[in-house]
PDB file of C-alpha atoms in Angstrom:
ATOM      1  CA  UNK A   1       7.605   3.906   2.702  1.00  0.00           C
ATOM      2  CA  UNK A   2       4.959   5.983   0.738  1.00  0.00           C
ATOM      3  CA  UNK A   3       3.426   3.105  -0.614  1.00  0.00           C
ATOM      4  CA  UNK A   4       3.030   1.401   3.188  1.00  0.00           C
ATOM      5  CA  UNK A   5       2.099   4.193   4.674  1.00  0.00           C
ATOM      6  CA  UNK A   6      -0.118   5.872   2.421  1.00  0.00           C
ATOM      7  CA  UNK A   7      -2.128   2.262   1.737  1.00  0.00           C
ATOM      8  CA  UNK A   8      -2.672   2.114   5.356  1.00  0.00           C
ATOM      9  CA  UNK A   9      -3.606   5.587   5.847  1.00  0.00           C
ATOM     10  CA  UNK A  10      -6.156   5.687   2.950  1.00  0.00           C
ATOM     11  CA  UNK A  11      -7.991   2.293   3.945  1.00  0.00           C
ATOM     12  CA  UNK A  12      -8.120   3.711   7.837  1.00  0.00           C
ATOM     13  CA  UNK A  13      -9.522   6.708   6.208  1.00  0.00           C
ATOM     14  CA  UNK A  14     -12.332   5.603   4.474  1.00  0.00           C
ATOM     15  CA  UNK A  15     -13.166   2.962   6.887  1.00  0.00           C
ATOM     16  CA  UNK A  16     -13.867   6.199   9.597  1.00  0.00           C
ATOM     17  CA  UNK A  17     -15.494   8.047   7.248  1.00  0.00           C
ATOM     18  CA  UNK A  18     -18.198   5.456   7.369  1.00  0.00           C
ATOM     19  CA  UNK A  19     -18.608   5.346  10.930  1.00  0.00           C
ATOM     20  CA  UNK A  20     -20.843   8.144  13.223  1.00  0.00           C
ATOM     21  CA  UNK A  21     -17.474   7.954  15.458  1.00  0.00           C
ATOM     22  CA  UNK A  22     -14.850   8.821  12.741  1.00  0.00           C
ATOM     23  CA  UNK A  23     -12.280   7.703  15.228  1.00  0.00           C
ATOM     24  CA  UNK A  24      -8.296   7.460  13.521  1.00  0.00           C
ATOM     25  CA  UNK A  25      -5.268   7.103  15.663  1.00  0.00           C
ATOM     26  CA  UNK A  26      -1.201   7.375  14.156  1.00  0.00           C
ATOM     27  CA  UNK A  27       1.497   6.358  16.004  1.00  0.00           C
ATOM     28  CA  UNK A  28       4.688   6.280  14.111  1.00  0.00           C
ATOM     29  CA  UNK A  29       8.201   5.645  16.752  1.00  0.00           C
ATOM     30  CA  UNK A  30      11.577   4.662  15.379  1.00  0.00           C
ATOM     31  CA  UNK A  31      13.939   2.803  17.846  1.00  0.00           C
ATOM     32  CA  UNK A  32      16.679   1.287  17.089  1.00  0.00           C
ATOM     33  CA  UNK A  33      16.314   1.402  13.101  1.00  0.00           C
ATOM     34  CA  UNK A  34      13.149   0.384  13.275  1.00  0.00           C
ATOM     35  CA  UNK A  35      10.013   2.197  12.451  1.00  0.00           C
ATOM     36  CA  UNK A  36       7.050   1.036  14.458  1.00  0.00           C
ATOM     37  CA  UNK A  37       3.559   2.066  13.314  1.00  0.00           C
ATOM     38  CA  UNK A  38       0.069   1.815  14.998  1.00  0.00           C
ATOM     39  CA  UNK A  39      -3.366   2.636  13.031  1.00  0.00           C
ATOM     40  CA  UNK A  40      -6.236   2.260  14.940  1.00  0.00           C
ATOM     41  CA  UNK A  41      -9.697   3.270  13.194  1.00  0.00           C
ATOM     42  CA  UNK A  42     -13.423   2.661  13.454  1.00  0.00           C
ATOM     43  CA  UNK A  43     -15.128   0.916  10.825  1.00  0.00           C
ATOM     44  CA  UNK A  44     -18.742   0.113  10.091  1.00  0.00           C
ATOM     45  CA  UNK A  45     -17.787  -3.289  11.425  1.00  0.00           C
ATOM     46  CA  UNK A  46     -18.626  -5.178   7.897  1.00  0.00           C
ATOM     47  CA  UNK A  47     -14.927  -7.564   7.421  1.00  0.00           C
ATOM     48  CA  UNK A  48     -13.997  -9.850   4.347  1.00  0.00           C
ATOM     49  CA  UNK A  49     -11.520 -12.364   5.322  1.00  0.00           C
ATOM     50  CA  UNK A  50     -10.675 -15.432   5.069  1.00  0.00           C
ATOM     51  CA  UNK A  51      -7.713 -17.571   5.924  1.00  0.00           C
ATOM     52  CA  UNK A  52      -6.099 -14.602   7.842  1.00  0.00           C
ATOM     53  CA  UNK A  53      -6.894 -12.722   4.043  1.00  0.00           C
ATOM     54  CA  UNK A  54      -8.702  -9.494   4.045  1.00  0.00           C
ATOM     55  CA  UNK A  55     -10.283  -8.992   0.729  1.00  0.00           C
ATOM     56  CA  UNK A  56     -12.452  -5.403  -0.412  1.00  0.00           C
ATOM     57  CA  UNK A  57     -15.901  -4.307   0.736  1.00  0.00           C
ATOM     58  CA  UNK A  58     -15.721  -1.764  -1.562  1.00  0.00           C
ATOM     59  CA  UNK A  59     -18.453  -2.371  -4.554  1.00  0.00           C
ATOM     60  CA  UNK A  60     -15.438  -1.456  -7.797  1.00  0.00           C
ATOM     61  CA  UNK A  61     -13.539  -4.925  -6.642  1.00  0.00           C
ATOM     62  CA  UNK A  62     -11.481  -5.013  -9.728  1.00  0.00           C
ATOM     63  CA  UNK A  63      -9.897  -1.553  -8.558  1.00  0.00           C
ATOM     64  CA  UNK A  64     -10.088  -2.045  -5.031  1.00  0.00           C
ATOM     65  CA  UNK A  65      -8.293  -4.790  -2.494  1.00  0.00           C
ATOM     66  CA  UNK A  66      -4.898  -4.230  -3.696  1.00  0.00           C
ATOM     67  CA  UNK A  67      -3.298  -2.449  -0.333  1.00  0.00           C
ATOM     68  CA  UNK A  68      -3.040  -4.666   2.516  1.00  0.00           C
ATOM     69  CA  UNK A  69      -1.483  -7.236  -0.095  1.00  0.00           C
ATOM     70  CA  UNK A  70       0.741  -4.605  -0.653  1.00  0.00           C
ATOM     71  CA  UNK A  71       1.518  -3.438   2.962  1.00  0.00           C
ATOM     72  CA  UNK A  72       2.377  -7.213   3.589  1.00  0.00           C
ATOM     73  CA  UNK A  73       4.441  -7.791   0.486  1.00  0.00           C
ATOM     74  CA  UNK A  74       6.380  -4.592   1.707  1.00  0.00           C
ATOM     75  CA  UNK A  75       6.725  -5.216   5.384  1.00  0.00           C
ATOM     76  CA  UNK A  76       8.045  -9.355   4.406  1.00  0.00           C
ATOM     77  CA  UNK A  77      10.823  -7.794   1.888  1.00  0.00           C
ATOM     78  CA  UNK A  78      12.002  -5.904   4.947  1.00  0.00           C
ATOM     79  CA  UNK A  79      12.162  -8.601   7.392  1.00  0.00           C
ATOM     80  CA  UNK A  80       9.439  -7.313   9.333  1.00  0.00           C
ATOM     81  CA  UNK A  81       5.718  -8.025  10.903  1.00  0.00           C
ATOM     82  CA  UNK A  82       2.446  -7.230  10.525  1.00  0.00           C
ATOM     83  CA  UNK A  83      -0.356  -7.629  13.247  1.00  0.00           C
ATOM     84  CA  UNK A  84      -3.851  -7.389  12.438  1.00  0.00           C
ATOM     85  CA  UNK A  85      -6.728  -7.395  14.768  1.00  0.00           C
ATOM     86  CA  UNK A  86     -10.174  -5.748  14.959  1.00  0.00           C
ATOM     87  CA  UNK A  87     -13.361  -6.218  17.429  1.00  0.00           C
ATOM     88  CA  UNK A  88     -16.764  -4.855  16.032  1.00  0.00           C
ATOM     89  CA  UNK A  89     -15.843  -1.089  16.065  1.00  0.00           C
ATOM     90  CA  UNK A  90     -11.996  -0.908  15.666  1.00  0.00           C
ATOM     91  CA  UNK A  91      -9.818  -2.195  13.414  1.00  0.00           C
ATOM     92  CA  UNK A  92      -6.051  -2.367  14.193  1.00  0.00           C
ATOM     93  CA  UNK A  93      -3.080  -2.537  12.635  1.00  0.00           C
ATOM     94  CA  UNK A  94      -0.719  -3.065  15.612  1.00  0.00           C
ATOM     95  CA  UNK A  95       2.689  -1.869  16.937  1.00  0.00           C
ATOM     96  CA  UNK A  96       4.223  -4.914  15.467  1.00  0.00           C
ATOM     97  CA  UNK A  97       4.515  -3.839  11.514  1.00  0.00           C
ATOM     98  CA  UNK A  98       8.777  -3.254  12.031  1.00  0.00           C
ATOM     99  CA  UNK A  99      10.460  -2.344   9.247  1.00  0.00           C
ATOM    100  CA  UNK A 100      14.612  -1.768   9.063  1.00  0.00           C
ATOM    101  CA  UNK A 101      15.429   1.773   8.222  1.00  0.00           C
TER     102      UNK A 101
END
């Protein structure tokens, strides 16, 4: 859980910090066993992917671009799913990363 959560959390982070909105939004709700968790952040609008793979914008790459590989690695060992989406400002993780508790 600190490894999901804190990965998310620090990415979100520094993506707002390089925006003039700064704009971060938690939601964490457990139902059912599950834990449900929302980030929502702006971001200077610059994405790497590719194939559905987000890779580091950061300039250190060799230390960098290791935590959404991690968040998915996590949320597929506990049967769950991850949602990605993002428009120029915001970038979303959605409602749909489920995780058995």
């Amino acid at each position: 859980m600190n490894v999901l959560l804190s990965n998310l959390l620090e990415n979100a982070i520094t993506a707002s910090e390089n925006t003039q909105e700064k704009m971060l939004h938690l939601k964490l709700i457990t139902k059912k066993g599950l834990l449900y968790i929302e980030i929502e952040n702006s971001y200077n609008g610059v994405i790497n992917e590719e194939k559905g793979r987000f890779y580091t914008t950061k300039n250190n790459k060799a230390n960098h671009g290791f935590g959404l590989k991690n968040v998915k690695r996590i949320v597929e060992k506990h049967n769950g799913t991850l949602d990605i989406t993002y428009s120029e400002e915001r970038f979303r993780i959605n409602e749909n990363v489920k995780l058995f508790l």
